Protein backbone atom coordinates (compact mmCIF):
# COMPACT_ATOMS: atom_id res chain seq x y z
CA UNK A 1 0.00 0.00 0.00
CA UNK A 2 1.33 3.44 -0.80
CA UNK A 3 2.08 5.44 2.32
CA UNK A 4 -0.09 8.27 1.06
CA UNK A 5 -3.29 6.26 1.13
CA UNK A 6 -4.99 8.20 3.87
CA UNK A 7 -8.61 9.14 3.63
CA UNK A 8 -9.80 12.70 3.81
CA UNK A 9 -13.02 12.35 5.79
CA UNK A 10 -14.26 9.55 3.48
CA UNK A 11 -13.13 6.19 2.06
CA UNK A 12 -11.18 7.66 -0.86
CA UNK A 13 -7.43 8.18 -0.83
CA UNK A 14 -5.69 11.52 -0.38
CA UNK A 15 -2.08 12.34 -1.15
CA UNK A 16 -1.67 15.31 1.17
CA UNK A 17 -2.30 16.05 4.81
CA UNK A 18 -2.25 19.13 6.98
CA UNK A 19 0.93 19.93 8.88
CA UNK A 20 0.74 20.28 12.63
CA UNK A 21 0.95 24.03 13.03
CA UNK A 22 -0.99 26.86 14.72
CA UNK A 23 -4.53 26.88 13.42
CA UNK A 24 -4.21 23.35 12.10
CA UNK A 25 -7.43 21.33 11.94
CA UNK A 26 -6.68 17.63 11.42
CA UNK A 27 -10.02 16.39 10.08
CA UNK A 28 -8.48 15.64 6.70
CA UNK A 29 -5.81 13.34 8.18
CA UNK A 30 -8.38 11.06 9.72
CA UNK A 31 -9.73 7.80 8.35
CA UNK A 32 -13.51 7.97 8.44
CA UNK A 33 -14.05 4.22 8.81
CA UNK A 34 -11.78 3.99 11.86
CA UNK A 35 -13.77 6.73 13.58
CA UNK A 36 -16.99 4.86 12.78
CA UNK A 37 -15.53 1.67 14.28
CA UNK A 38 -14.62 3.48 17.49
CA UNK A 39 -17.99 5.20 17.71
CA UNK A 40 -19.86 1.90 17.33
CA UNK A 41 -17.62 0.20 19.89
CA UNK A 42 -18.09 2.97 22.46
CA UNK A 43 -21.89 2.69 22.25
CA UNK A 44 -22.53 -0.99 21.53
CA UNK A 45 -19.90 -2.22 23.98
CA UNK A 46 -21.88 -0.65 26.80
CA UNK A 47 -24.60 -3.28 26.34
CA UNK A 48 -22.07 -5.77 27.75
CA UNK A 49 -20.26 -3.62 30.33
CA UNK A 50 -23.46 -2.09 31.74
CA UNK A 51 -24.22 -5.40 33.44
CA UNK A 52 -21.01 -5.16 35.46
CA UNK A 53 -21.51 -1.47 36.16
CA UNK A 54 -25.02 -2.12 37.41
CA UNK A 55 -24.25 -5.06 39.71
CA UNK A 56 -25.31 -7.89 37.39
CA UNK A 57 -22.30 -9.98 38.36
CA UNK A 58 -20.63 -12.84 36.48
CA UNK A 59 -22.30 -15.23 38.91
CA UNK A 60 -25.72 -13.80 38.11
CA UNK A 61 -24.98 -14.06 34.40
CA UNK A 62 -24.01 -17.72 34.86
CA UNK A 63 -27.22 -18.32 36.80
CA UNK A 64 -29.19 -16.77 33.94
CA UNK A 65 -27.33 -18.92 31.41
CA UNK A 66 -28.01 -22.07 33.46
CA UNK A 67 -31.74 -21.75 32.74
CA UNK A 68 -32.06 -20.98 29.02
CA UNK A 69 -35.40 -19.70 27.86
CA UNK A 70 -37.40 -16.54 28.32
CA UNK A 71 -36.89 -13.03 27.03
CA UNK A 72 -34.14 -12.06 29.48
CA UNK A 73 -31.99 -15.06 28.63
CA UNK A 74 -32.51 -14.58 24.92
CA UNK A 75 -31.53 -10.91 25.14
CA UNK A 76 -28.45 -11.83 27.15
CA UNK A 77 -27.45 -14.66 24.77
CA UNK A 78 -27.97 -12.55 21.62
CA UNK A 79 -25.93 -9.66 23.00
CA UNK A 80 -23.22 -12.08 24.12
CA UNK A 81 -23.04 -13.60 20.64
CA UNK A 82 -23.04 -10.26 18.85
CA UNK A 83 -21.08 -8.00 21.18
CA UNK A 84 -19.20 -9.72 24.00
CA UNK A 85 -15.47 -9.26 23.34
CA UNK A 86 -16.23 -8.00 19.84
CA UNK A 87 -16.44 -4.30 20.69
CA UNK A 88 -13.15 -4.43 22.55
CA UNK A 89 -11.84 -6.23 19.49
CA UNK A 90 -13.14 -3.50 17.17
CA UNK A 91 -11.37 -0.87 19.29
CA UNK A 92 -8.18 -2.96 19.20
CA UNK A 93 -8.46 -3.33 15.41
CA UNK A 94 -8.80 0.43 14.99
CA UNK A 95 -5.99 1.08 17.48
CA UNK A 96 -3.67 -1.26 15.58
CA UNK A 97 -4.39 0.56 12.33
CA UNK A 98 -3.92 3.84 14.17
CA UNK A 99 -0.40 2.84 15.15
CA UNK A 100 0.70 2.88 11.51
CA UNK A 101 -1.37 5.99 10.83
CA UNK A 102 0.47 7.73 13.66
CA UNK A 103 3.82 7.08 11.99
CA UNK A 104 2.78 8.14 8.48
CA UNK A 105 1.04 11.28 9.70
CA UNK A 106 3.33 14.32 10.06
CA UNK A 107 3.77 15.77 13.56
CA UNK A 108 5.55 19.04 12.92
CA UNK A 109 6.25 21.79 15.41
CA UNK A 110 7.01 19.64 18.47
CA UNK A 111 10.75 19.23 17.96
CA UNK A 112 10.40 15.50 18.70
CA UNK A 113 10.66 12.54 16.34
CA UNK A 114 7.66 10.37 15.56
CA UNK A 115 9.22 7.59 17.61
CA UNK A 116 9.52 9.84 20.68
CA UNK A 117 5.98 11.13 20.23
CA UNK A 118 4.67 7.60 19.86
CA UNK A 119 6.27 6.40 23.08
CA UNK A 120 5.05 9.48 24.94
CA UNK A 121 1.53 8.96 23.62
CA UNK A 122 1.35 5.41 24.93
CA UNK A 123 2.87 6.32 28.29
CA UNK A 124 0.30 9.06 28.78
CA UNK A 125 -2.48 6.77 27.57
CA UNK A 126 -1.48 4.32 30.30
CA UNK A 127 -1.89 7.11 32.86
CA UNK A 128 -5.34 7.94 31.49
CA UNK A 129 -6.18 4.25 31.89
CA UNK A 130 -5.03 4.22 35.51
CA UNK A 131 -7.24 7.23 36.21
CA UNK A 132 -10.17 5.46 34.57
CA UNK A 133 -9.52 2.28 36.55
CA UNK A 134 -8.60 3.64 39.98
CA UNK A 135 -10.27 7.06 40.17
CA UNK A 136 -13.48 6.28 38.27
CA UNK A 137 -13.27 2.69 39.61
CA UNK A 138 -13.95 0.95 36.30
CA UNK A 139 -12.44 -2.53 36.51
CA UNK A 140 -12.98 -3.15 32.79
CA UNK A 141 -10.68 -0.33 31.64
CA UNK A 142 -8.84 -0.97 28.35
CA UNK A 143 -6.84 2.27 27.98
CA UNK A 144 -4.02 1.00 30.19
CA UNK A 145 -3.84 -2.21 28.18
CA UNK A 146 -3.86 -0.39 24.85
CA UNK A 147 -1.02 1.82 26.04
CA UNK A 148 1.09 -1.19 27.02
CA UNK A 149 0.33 -3.02 23.79
CA UNK A 150 1.25 0.07 21.80
CA UNK A 151 4.72 -0.10 23.33
CA UNK A 152 5.06 -3.86 22.94
CA UNK A 153 4.07 -3.73 19.27
CA UNK A 154 6.30 -0.74 18.49
CA UNK A 155 8.52 -2.65 15.97
CA UNK A 156 5.70 -4.25 13.98
CA UNK A 157 4.66 -1.30 11.73
CA UNK A 158 8.03 -1.66 9.99
CA UNK A 159 7.33 -5.27 9.03
CA UNK A 160 6.00 -6.43 5.69
CA UNK A 161 2.22 -6.97 5.61
CA UNK A 162 2.69 -10.70 5.07
CA UNK A 163 4.74 -11.13 8.24
CA UNK A 164 2.33 -9.02 10.27
CA UNK A 165 -0.43 -11.42 9.22
CA UNK A 166 1.75 -14.41 10.17
CA UNK A 167 2.39 -12.80 13.55
CA UNK A 168 -1.32 -12.15 14.06
CA UNK A 169 -2.21 -15.77 13.28
CA UNK A 170 0.55 -17.02 15.58
CA UNK A 171 -0.69 -14.85 18.44
CA UNK A 172 -4.25 -16.01 17.73
CA UNK A 173 -3.07 -19.62 18.02
CA UNK A 174 -1.32 -18.86 21.31
CA UNK A 175 -4.47 -17.19 22.62
CA UNK A 176 -6.43 -20.32 21.73
CA UNK A 177 -3.77 -22.45 23.38
CA UNK A 178 -4.05 -20.41 26.58
CA UNK A 179 -7.71 -21.40 26.86
CA UNK A 180 -6.79 -25.05 26.43
CA UNK A 181 -3.88 -24.89 28.88
CA UNK A 182 -6.07 -23.25 31.53
CA UNK A 183 -8.66 -25.99 31.07
CA UNK A 184 -5.93 -28.63 31.12
CA UNK A 185 -4.93 -27.29 34.56
CA UNK A 186 -8.52 -27.88 35.68
CA UNK A 187 -8.50 -31.45 34.37
CA UNK A 188 -5.21 -32.08 36.15
CA UNK A 189 -6.66 -30.67 39.35
CA UNK A 190 -9.65 -33.00 38.98
CA UNK A 191 -7.35 -36.02 38.49
CA UNK A 192 -5.51 -35.18 41.71
CA UNK A 193 -8.84 -34.71 43.46
CA UNK A 194 -9.99 -38.18 42.40
CA UNK A 195 -6.90 -39.75 43.98
CA UNK A 196 -7.18 -37.72 47.18
CA UNK A 197 -10.92 -38.31 47.44
CA UNK A 198 -10.45 -42.07 46.95
CA UNK A 199 -7.91 -42.16 49.76
CA UNK A 200 -10.16 -40.05 51.98
CA UNK A 201 -13.03 -42.49 51.47
CA UNK A 202 -10.72 -45.44 52.12
CA UNK A 203 -9.48 -43.91 55.35
CA UNK A 204 -13.05 -43.06 56.34
CA UNK A 205 -14.01 -46.74 55.98
CA UNK A 206 -11.01 -47.75 58.11
CA UNK A 207 -11.93 -45.23 60.80
CA UNK A 208 -15.53 -46.43 60.77
CA UNK A 209 -14.42 -50.07 61.18
CA UNK A 210 -12.09 -49.12 64.01
CA UNK A 211 -14.87 -47.26 65.85
CA UNK A 212 -17.23 -50.20 65.46
CA UNK A 213 -14.52 -52.57 66.70
CA UNK A 214 -13.99 -50.43 69.80
CA UNK A 215 -17.72 -50.27 70.48
CA UNK A 216 -18.02 -54.08 70.21
CA UNK A 217 -15.12 -54.56 72.59
CA UNK A 218 -16.82 -52.37 75.19
CA UNK A 219 -20.33 -53.74 74.61
CA UNK A 220 -21.97 -56.18 77.04
CA UNK A 221 -22.37 -59.10 74.64
CA UNK A 222 -21.68 -62.84 74.92
CA UNK A 223 -18.05 -63.61 74.13
CA UNK A 224 -19.02 -65.84 71.19
CA UNK A 225 -21.00 -62.97 69.66
CA UNK A 226 -18.07 -60.58 70.16
CA UNK A 227 -15.67 -63.01 68.51
CA UNK A 228 -18.00 -63.41 65.52
CA UNK A 229 -18.39 -59.67 65.05
CA UNK A 230 -14.66 -59.05 65.52
CA UNK A 231 -13.84 -61.62 62.87
CA UNK A 232 -16.24 -59.98 60.42
CA UNK A 233 -14.72 -56.55 61.11
CA UNK A 234 -11.22 -57.96 60.66
CA UNK A 235 -12.17 -59.19 57.18
CA UNK A 236 -13.72 -55.82 56.36
CA UNK A 237 -10.58 -54.08 57.58
CA UNK A 238 -8.47 -56.26 55.32
CA UNK A 239 -10.71 -55.51 52.32
CA UNK A 240 -10.48 -51.77 52.97
CA UNK A 241 -6.77 -51.88 52.06
CA UNK A 242 -6.06 -49.33 54.76
CA UNK A 243 -2.63 -49.65 56.30
CA UNK A 244 -3.18 -48.55 59.86
CA UNK A 245 -5.68 -46.64 61.91
CA UNK A 246 -3.52 -43.50 61.89
CA UNK A 247 -3.70 -43.16 58.08
CA UNK A 248 -4.92 -39.71 57.01
CA UNK A 249 -4.57 -37.49 53.95
CA UNK A 250 -1.32 -35.56 53.71
CA UNK A 251 -1.40 -31.76 53.76
CA UNK A 252 -0.77 -31.72 49.98
CA UNK A 253 -3.60 -34.19 49.34
CA UNK A 254 -5.98 -32.09 51.41
CA UNK A 255 -4.97 -29.02 49.40
CA UNK A 256 -5.58 -30.86 46.13
CA UNK A 257 -8.98 -32.06 47.32
CA UNK A 258 -10.05 -28.60 48.48
CA UNK A 259 -8.68 -26.96 45.31
CA UNK A 260 -10.96 -28.94 43.05
CA UNK A 261 -13.96 -28.58 45.35
CA UNK A 262 -13.49 -24.82 44.93
CA UNK A 263 -13.14 -25.11 41.13
CA UNK A 264 -16.24 -27.27 40.86
CA UNK A 265 -18.26 -24.39 42.33
CA UNK A 266 -16.85 -21.61 40.16
CA UNK A 267 -19.98 -21.48 38.00
CA UNK A 268 -22.38 -21.81 40.91
CA UNK A 269 -24.04 -18.69 42.19
CA UNK A 270 -25.98 -17.87 45.31
CA UNK A 271 -27.34 -14.44 46.12
CA UNK A 272 -25.26 -14.28 49.28
CA UNK A 273 -22.12 -14.48 47.12
CA UNK A 274 -22.72 -10.91 45.93
CA UNK A 275 -23.96 -9.50 49.23
CA UNK A 276 -20.52 -8.24 50.27
CA UNK A 277 -19.94 -6.45 46.98
CA UNK A 278 -23.41 -4.92 46.98
CA UNK A 279 -23.02 -3.67 50.54
CA UNK A 280 -19.59 -2.19 49.83
CA UNK A 281 -20.54 -0.43 46.59
CA UNK A 282 -23.82 0.90 47.92
CA UNK A 283 -21.96 2.48 50.83
CA UNK A 284 -21.95 6.27 50.63
CA UNK A 285 -18.21 6.44 51.30
CA UNK A 286 -15.96 6.83 48.25
CA UNK A 287 -13.14 5.32 50.28
CA UNK A 288 -15.12 2.14 51.02
CA UNK A 289 -16.21 1.88 47.40
CA UNK A 290 -12.58 2.23 46.35
CA UNK A 291 -11.27 -0.24 48.95
CA UNK A 292 -13.60 -2.91 47.62
CA UNK A 293 -12.79 -2.31 43.93
CA UNK A 294 -9.03 -1.90 44.14
CA UNK A 295 -8.21 -5.61 44.45
CA UNK A 296 -10.17 -6.59 41.36
CA UNK A 297 -8.77 -3.62 39.46
CA UNK A 298 -5.19 -4.59 40.28
CA UNK A 299 -5.87 -8.15 39.12
CA UNK A 300 -7.42 -6.96 35.86
CA UNK A 301 -4.69 -4.44 35.07
CA UNK A 302 -1.84 -6.83 35.91
CA UNK A 303 -2.38 -10.59 36.37
CA UNK A 304 -5.27 -11.02 33.92
CA UNK A 305 -3.61 -8.90 31.27
CA UNK A 306 -0.25 -10.64 31.33
CA UNK A 307 -1.80 -14.12 31.50
CA UNK A 308 -4.53 -13.75 28.88
CA UNK A 309 -5.35 -10.21 27.83
CA UNK A 310 -2.05 -9.51 26.10
CA UNK A 311 -2.78 -12.21 23.52
CA UNK A 312 -6.35 -11.02 22.91
CA UNK A 313 -5.28 -7.41 22.34
CA UNK A 314 -2.20 -8.30 20.30
CA UNK A 315 -4.01 -10.55 17.81
CA UNK A 316 -6.62 -7.88 16.94
CA UNK A 317 -4.14 -5.01 16.86
CA UNK A 318 -1.86 -6.93 14.49
CA UNK A 319 -4.84 -7.71 12.28
CA UNK A 320 -5.61 -3.99 12.26
CA UNK A 321 -2.06 -3.24 11.11
CA UNK A 322 -2.27 -5.86 8.41
CA UNK A 323 -5.61 -4.57 7.11
CA UNK A 324 -4.26 -1.01 7.08
CA UNK A 325 -1.28 -2.04 4.97
CA UNK A 326 -3.66 -3.87 2.62
CA UNK A 327 -5.65 -0.66 2.10
CA UNK A 328 -8.74 -2.19 3.74
CA UNK A 329 -9.79 0.98 5.58
CA UNK A 330 -9.35 3.21 2.55
CA UNK A 331 -11.91 1.45 0.38
CA UNK A 332 -9.35 -0.36 -1.78
CA UNK A 333 -11.58 -3.37 -2.35
CA UNK A 334 -14.91 -3.64 -4.12
CA UNK A 335 -18.20 -3.45 -2.25
CA UNK A 336 -18.91 -7.06 -3.23
CA UNK A 337 -15.59 -8.13 -1.69
CA UNK A 338 -16.41 -6.32 1.57
CA UNK A 339 -19.91 -7.81 1.70
CA UNK A 340 -18.86 -11.42 1.07
CA UNK A 341 -15.95 -11.16 3.51
CA UNK A 342 -18.24 -9.66 6.11
CA UNK A 343 -20.99 -12.26 5.80
CA UNK A 344 -18.64 -15.26 5.77
CA UNK A 345 -16.65 -13.94 8.74
CA UNK A 346 -19.74 -13.11 10.82
CA UNK A 347 -21.33 -16.52 10.14
CA UNK A 348 -18.11 -18.31 11.12
CA UNK A 349 -17.78 -16.19 14.25
CA UNK A 350 -21.38 -16.71 15.30
CA UNK A 351 -20.99 -20.48 14.87
CA UNK A 352 -18.00 -20.35 17.23
CA UNK A 353 -20.09 -18.27 19.60
CA UNK A 354 -22.91 -20.81 19.52
CA UNK A 355 -20.38 -23.53 20.37
CA UNK A 356 -19.16 -21.45 23.35
CA UNK A 357 -22.62 -20.80 24.77
CA UNK A 358 -23.86 -24.34 24.17
CA UNK A 359 -21.03 -25.98 26.09
CA UNK A 360 -20.95 -23.19 28.66
CA UNK A 361 -24.46 -24.28 29.62
CA UNK A 362 -23.13 -27.78 30.28
CA UNK A 363 -20.22 -26.47 32.34
CA UNK A 364 -22.48 -24.27 34.43
CA UNK A 365 -24.94 -27.11 35.06
CA UNK A 366 -22.26 -29.50 36.38
CA UNK A 367 -18.62 -28.60 35.95
CA UNK A 368 -17.37 -31.86 37.41
CA UNK A 369 -19.39 -33.82 34.88
CA UNK A 370 -18.20 -31.51 32.10
CA UNK A 371 -14.55 -32.13 32.95
CA UNK A 372 -15.18 -35.87 33.05
CA UNK A 373 -16.76 -35.91 29.60
CA UNK A 374 -15.23 -33.05 27.57
CA UNK A 375 -11.67 -32.85 26.28
CA UNK A 376 -11.93 -29.15 25.34
CA UNK A 377 -13.13 -26.07 27.23
CA UNK A 378 -16.24 -24.22 26.13
CA UNK A 379 -14.04 -21.19 25.34
CA UNK A 380 -11.62 -22.98 23.01
CA UNK A 381 -12.96 -21.15 19.93
CA UNK A 382 -13.39 -17.76 21.63
CA UNK A 383 -10.29 -16.12 20.03
CA UNK A 384 -11.43 -17.24 16.57
CA UNK A 385 -14.99 -16.14 17.38
CA UNK A 386 -13.91 -12.62 18.29
CA UNK A 387 -11.46 -12.21 15.40
CA UNK A 388 -13.96 -13.50 12.82
CA UNK A 389 -16.85 -11.35 14.02
CA UNK A 390 -14.68 -8.24 14.31
CA UNK A 391 -13.33 -8.63 10.76
CA UNK A 392 -16.88 -9.34 9.61
CA UNK A 393 -18.24 -6.21 11.26
CA UNK A 394 -15.39 -4.12 9.84
CA UNK A 395 -16.05 -5.46 6.35
CA UNK A 396 -19.80 -4.82 6.53
CA UNK A 397 -19.21 -1.30 7.83
CA UNK A 398 -16.89 -0.65 4.88
CA UNK A 399 -19.58 -2.03 2.56
CA UNK A 400 -22.17 0.38 3.98
CA UNK A 401 -19.75 3.32 3.72
CA UNK A 402 -18.90 2.50 0.10
CA UNK A 403 -22.58 2.23 -0.81
CA UNK A 404 -23.27 5.60 0.81
CA UNK A 405 -25.98 4.16 3.06
CA UNK A 406 -26.83 5.40 6.58
CA UNK A 407 -24.79 8.56 6.03
CA UNK A 408 -26.45 10.50 8.83
CA UNK A 409 -26.03 7.72 11.39
CA UNK A 410 -22.45 7.00 10.37
CA UNK A 411 -21.56 10.70 10.51
CA UNK A 412 -22.87 10.78 14.06
CA UNK A 413 -20.97 7.63 15.01
CA UNK A 414 -17.85 9.02 13.33
CA UNK A 415 -18.07 12.18 15.46
CA UNK A 416 -18.37 10.06 18.60
CA UNK A 417 -15.37 8.06 17.38
CA UNK A 418 -13.32 11.21 16.81
CA UNK A 419 -13.80 11.90 20.51
CA UNK A 420 -13.50 8.23 21.52
CA UNK A 421 -11.16 8.92 24.45
CA UNK A 422 -13.31 11.74 25.81
CA UNK A 423 -16.52 9.76 25.39
CA UNK A 424 -15.01 6.66 26.98
CA UNK A 425 -13.86 8.59 30.05
CA UNK A 426 -17.17 10.48 30.19
CA UNK A 427 -18.97 7.14 30.17
CA UNK A 428 -16.94 5.89 33.12
CA UNK A 429 -17.41 9.12 35.08
CA UNK A 430 -21.19 9.24 34.58
CA UNK A 431 -21.75 5.56 35.36
CA UNK A 432 -19.45 5.64 38.38
CA UNK A 433 -21.41 8.54 39.88
CA UNK A 434 -24.74 6.96 38.93
CA UNK A 435 -24.14 3.46 40.27
CA UNK A 436 -21.71 3.67 43.17
CA UNK A 437 -22.75 4.66 46.67
CA UNK A 438 -20.59 7.79 46.85
CA UNK A 439 -22.81 9.16 44.06
CA UNK A 440 -26.42 8.19 43.39
CA UNK A 441 -26.08 4.60 44.64
CA UNK A 442 -28.05 2.63 42.05
CA UNK A 443 -25.68 -0.34 42.13
CA UNK A 444 -27.66 -3.62 42.07
CA UNK A 445 -30.94 -1.70 42.30
CA UNK A 446 -31.88 -1.88 38.60
CA UNK A 447 -32.83 -5.06 36.75
CA UNK A 448 -31.45 -6.33 33.46
CA UNK A 449 -34.05 -4.58 31.21
CA UNK A 450 -33.54 -1.30 33.05
CA UNK A 451 -29.78 -1.51 32.55
CA UNK A 452 -30.26 -1.81 28.79
CA UNK A 453 -32.42 1.33 28.87
CA UNK A 454 -29.55 3.15 30.58
CA UNK A 455 -27.38 2.30 27.56
CA UNK A 456 -29.85 4.18 25.35
CA UNK A 457 -29.80 7.13 27.75
CA UNK A 458 -26.00 7.08 27.68
CA UNK A 459 -26.11 7.11 23.87
CA UNK A 460 -28.16 10.30 24.02
CA UNK A 461 -25.62 11.84 26.41
CA UNK A 462 -22.82 11.00 23.97
CA UNK A 463 -24.75 12.53 21.07
CA UNK A 464 -25.48 15.79 22.93
CA UNK A 465 -21.96 16.10 24.32
CA UNK A 466 -20.23 15.31 21.03
CA UNK A 467 -22.48 17.49 18.85
CA UNK A 468 -22.19 20.49 21.16
CA UNK A 469 -18.44 20.16 21.63
CA UNK A 470 -17.54 19.74 17.96
CA UNK A 471 -19.51 22.87 17.06
CA UNK A 472 -16.81 24.92 18.74
CA UNK A 473 -13.75 22.67 18.94
CA UNK A 474 -12.09 20.35 16.46
CA UNK A 475 -10.92 17.85 19.06
CA UNK A 476 -12.32 16.35 22.27
CA UNK A 477 -11.12 17.60 25.67
CA UNK A 478 -9.32 14.40 26.61
CA UNK A 479 -7.77 14.15 23.14
CA UNK A 480 -6.64 17.78 23.41
CA UNK A 481 -5.05 17.14 26.81
CA UNK A 482 -3.34 14.00 25.54
CA UNK A 483 -1.94 15.81 22.48
CA UNK A 484 -0.76 18.72 24.59
CA UNK A 485 1.04 16.38 26.96
CA UNK A 486 2.59 14.45 24.06
CA UNK A 487 3.88 17.59 22.34
CA UNK A 488 4.80 19.32 25.61
CA UNK A 489 2.86 22.43 24.65
CA UNK A 490 -0.70 23.62 24.32
CA UNK A 491 -2.04 22.55 20.94
CA UNK A 492 -4.86 24.37 19.11
CA UNK A 493 -8.35 23.52 20.32
CA UNK A 494 -10.84 25.95 18.82
CA UNK A 495 -12.04 25.58 15.26
CA UNK A 496 -10.67 28.09 12.74
CA UNK A 497 -12.10 29.10 9.40
CA UNK A 498 -9.19 31.02 7.90
CA UNK A 499 -7.85 28.95 5.01
CA UNK A 500 -4.59 30.93 5.16
CA UNK A 501 -3.66 29.30 8.48
CA UNK A 502 -3.73 25.82 6.95
CA UNK A 503 -0.64 24.56 5.15
CA UNK A 504 -0.50 21.37 3.10
CA UNK A 505 2.61 19.24 2.71
CA UNK A 506 3.16 15.96 0.87
CA UNK A 507 2.93 12.96 3.12
CA UNK A 508 6.32 11.37 3.72
CA UNK A 509 6.24 7.99 5.46
CA UNK A 510 9.16 7.43 7.89
CA UNK A 511 8.76 3.65 7.67
CA UNK A 512 9.10 1.16 4.87
CA UNK A 513 6.10 -0.72 3.52
Short mmCIF file of N, CA and C in Angstrom, two decimals, residues 5 7 9-13 31-34 36-37 326-342 393-407 410-411:
data_model
loop_
_atom_site.label_atom_id
_atom_site.label_comp_id
_atom_site.label_asym_id
_atom_site.label_seq_id
_atom_site.Cartn_x
_atom_site.Cartn_y
_atom_site.Cartn_z
N UNK A 5 -1.88 6.66 1.21
CA UNK A 5 -3.29 6.26 1.13
C UNK A 5 -3.98 6.55 2.44
N UNK A 7 -7.32 8.61 4.07
CA UNK A 7 -8.61 9.14 3.63
C UNK A 7 -8.87 10.53 4.17
N UNK A 9 -11.63 12.34 5.30
CA UNK A 9 -13.02 12.35 5.79
C UNK A 9 -13.95 11.43 5.02
N UNK A 10 -13.44 10.51 4.20
CA UNK A 10 -14.26 9.55 3.48
C UNK A 10 -13.37 8.41 3.03
N UNK A 11 -13.93 7.35 2.40
CA UNK A 11 -13.13 6.19 2.06
C UNK A 11 -12.13 6.38 0.92
N UNK A 12 -12.10 7.51 0.25
CA UNK A 12 -11.18 7.66 -0.86
C UNK A 12 -9.81 8.09 -0.37
N UNK A 13 -8.79 7.88 -1.23
CA UNK A 13 -7.43 8.18 -0.83
C UNK A 13 -7.13 9.67 -1.02
N UNK A 31 -9.10 8.82 9.17
CA UNK A 31 -9.73 7.80 8.35
C UNK A 31 -11.14 7.61 8.87
N UNK A 32 -12.10 7.95 8.04
CA UNK A 32 -13.51 7.97 8.44
C UNK A 32 -13.96 6.63 9.01
N UNK A 33 -13.58 5.54 8.37
CA UNK A 33 -14.05 4.22 8.81
C UNK A 33 -13.55 3.89 10.21
N UNK A 34 -12.31 4.27 10.53
CA UNK A 34 -11.78 3.99 11.86
C UNK A 34 -12.56 4.74 12.93
N UNK A 36 -15.71 5.56 12.68
CA UNK A 36 -16.99 4.86 12.78
C UNK A 36 -16.84 3.62 13.66
N UNK A 37 -15.77 2.86 13.45
CA UNK A 37 -15.53 1.67 14.28
C UNK A 37 -15.51 2.03 15.76
N UNK A 326 -2.97 -3.34 3.79
CA UNK A 326 -3.66 -3.87 2.62
C UNK A 326 -4.61 -2.84 2.00
N UNK A 327 -4.75 -1.69 2.63
CA UNK A 327 -5.65 -0.66 2.10
C UNK A 327 -7.11 -0.91 2.42
N UNK A 328 -7.36 -1.80 3.39
CA UNK A 328 -8.74 -2.19 3.74
C UNK A 328 -9.57 -1.00 4.18
N UNK A 329 -9.01 -0.12 5.00
CA UNK A 329 -9.79 0.98 5.58
C UNK A 329 -9.96 2.15 4.63
N UNK A 330 -9.27 2.12 3.51
CA UNK A 330 -9.35 3.21 2.55
C UNK A 330 -10.24 2.88 1.36
N UNK A 331 -11.00 1.80 1.46
CA UNK A 331 -11.91 1.45 0.38
C UNK A 331 -11.22 0.88 -0.84
N UNK A 332 -10.10 0.18 -0.64
CA UNK A 332 -9.35 -0.36 -1.78
C UNK A 332 -10.10 -1.47 -2.50
N UNK A 333 -10.91 -2.21 -1.77
CA UNK A 333 -11.58 -3.37 -2.35
C UNK A 333 -13.00 -3.01 -2.81
N UNK A 334 -13.57 -3.88 -3.60
CA UNK A 334 -14.91 -3.64 -4.12
C UNK A 334 -15.95 -3.86 -3.03
N UNK A 335 -17.12 -3.29 -3.23
CA UNK A 335 -18.20 -3.45 -2.25
C UNK A 335 -18.61 -4.92 -2.14
N UNK A 336 -18.58 -5.64 -3.26
CA UNK A 336 -18.91 -7.06 -3.23
C UNK A 336 -17.91 -7.84 -2.37
N UNK A 337 -16.64 -7.48 -2.49
CA UNK A 337 -15.59 -8.13 -1.69
C UNK A 337 -15.84 -7.89 -0.20
N UNK A 338 -16.14 -6.64 0.17
CA UNK A 338 -16.41 -6.32 1.57
C UNK A 338 -17.63 -7.09 2.07
N UNK A 339 -18.67 -7.15 1.27
CA UNK A 339 -19.91 -7.81 1.70
C UNK A 339 -19.70 -9.30 1.91
N UNK A 340 -19.08 -9.97 0.95
CA UNK A 340 -18.86 -11.42 1.07
C UNK A 340 -17.94 -11.74 2.23
N UNK A 341 -16.87 -10.95 2.38
CA UNK A 341 -15.95 -11.16 3.51
C UNK A 341 -16.68 -10.97 4.83
N UNK A 342 -17.50 -9.93 4.88
CA UNK A 342 -18.24 -9.66 6.11
C UNK A 342 -19.21 -10.76 6.47
N UNK A 393 -17.62 -7.52 11.01
CA UNK A 393 -18.24 -6.21 11.26
C UNK A 393 -17.51 -5.11 10.49
N UNK A 394 -16.17 -5.14 10.54
CA UNK A 394 -15.39 -4.12 9.84
C UNK A 394 -15.68 -4.14 8.35
N UNK A 395 -15.78 -5.33 7.78
CA UNK A 395 -16.05 -5.46 6.35
C UNK A 395 -17.44 -4.94 5.99
N UNK A 396 -18.43 -5.27 6.81
CA UNK A 396 -19.80 -4.82 6.53
C UNK A 396 -19.93 -3.31 6.70
N UNK A 397 -19.20 -2.75 7.67
CA UNK A 397 -19.21 -1.30 7.83
C UNK A 397 -18.60 -0.64 6.60
N UNK A 398 -17.51 -1.19 6.10
CA UNK A 398 -16.89 -0.65 4.88
C UNK A 398 -17.84 -0.77 3.69
N UNK A 399 -18.59 -1.86 3.63
CA UNK A 399 -19.58 -2.03 2.56
C UNK A 399 -20.64 -0.93 2.62
N UNK A 400 -21.14 -0.66 3.82
CA UNK A 400 -22.17 0.38 3.98
C UNK A 400 -21.62 1.75 3.61
N UNK A 401 -20.37 2.02 4.03
CA UNK A 401 -19.75 3.32 3.72
C UNK A 401 -19.59 3.47 2.20
N UNK A 402 -19.10 2.42 1.55
CA UNK A 402 -18.90 2.50 0.10
C UNK A 402 -20.21 2.72 -0.65
N UNK A 403 -21.27 2.10 -0.15
CA UNK A 403 -22.58 2.23 -0.81
C UNK A 403 -23.26 3.56 -0.49
N UNK A 404 -22.68 4.31 0.45
CA UNK A 404 -23.27 5.60 0.81
C UNK A 404 -24.55 5.49 1.60
N UNK A 405 -24.77 4.35 2.26
CA UNK A 405 -25.98 4.16 3.06
C UNK A 405 -25.76 4.67 4.49
N UNK A 406 -26.85 5.00 5.16
CA UNK A 406 -26.83 5.40 6.58
C UNK A 406 -25.84 6.54 6.84
N UNK A 407 -25.78 7.48 5.91
CA UNK A 407 -24.79 8.56 6.03
C UNK A 407 -24.96 9.37 7.31
N UNK A 410 -23.89 7.25 10.35
CA UNK A 410 -22.45 7.00 10.37
C UNK A 410 -21.67 8.29 10.63
N UNK A 411 -22.21 9.42 10.19
CA UNK A 411 -21.56 10.70 10.51
C UNK A 411 -21.60 10.94 12.01
#
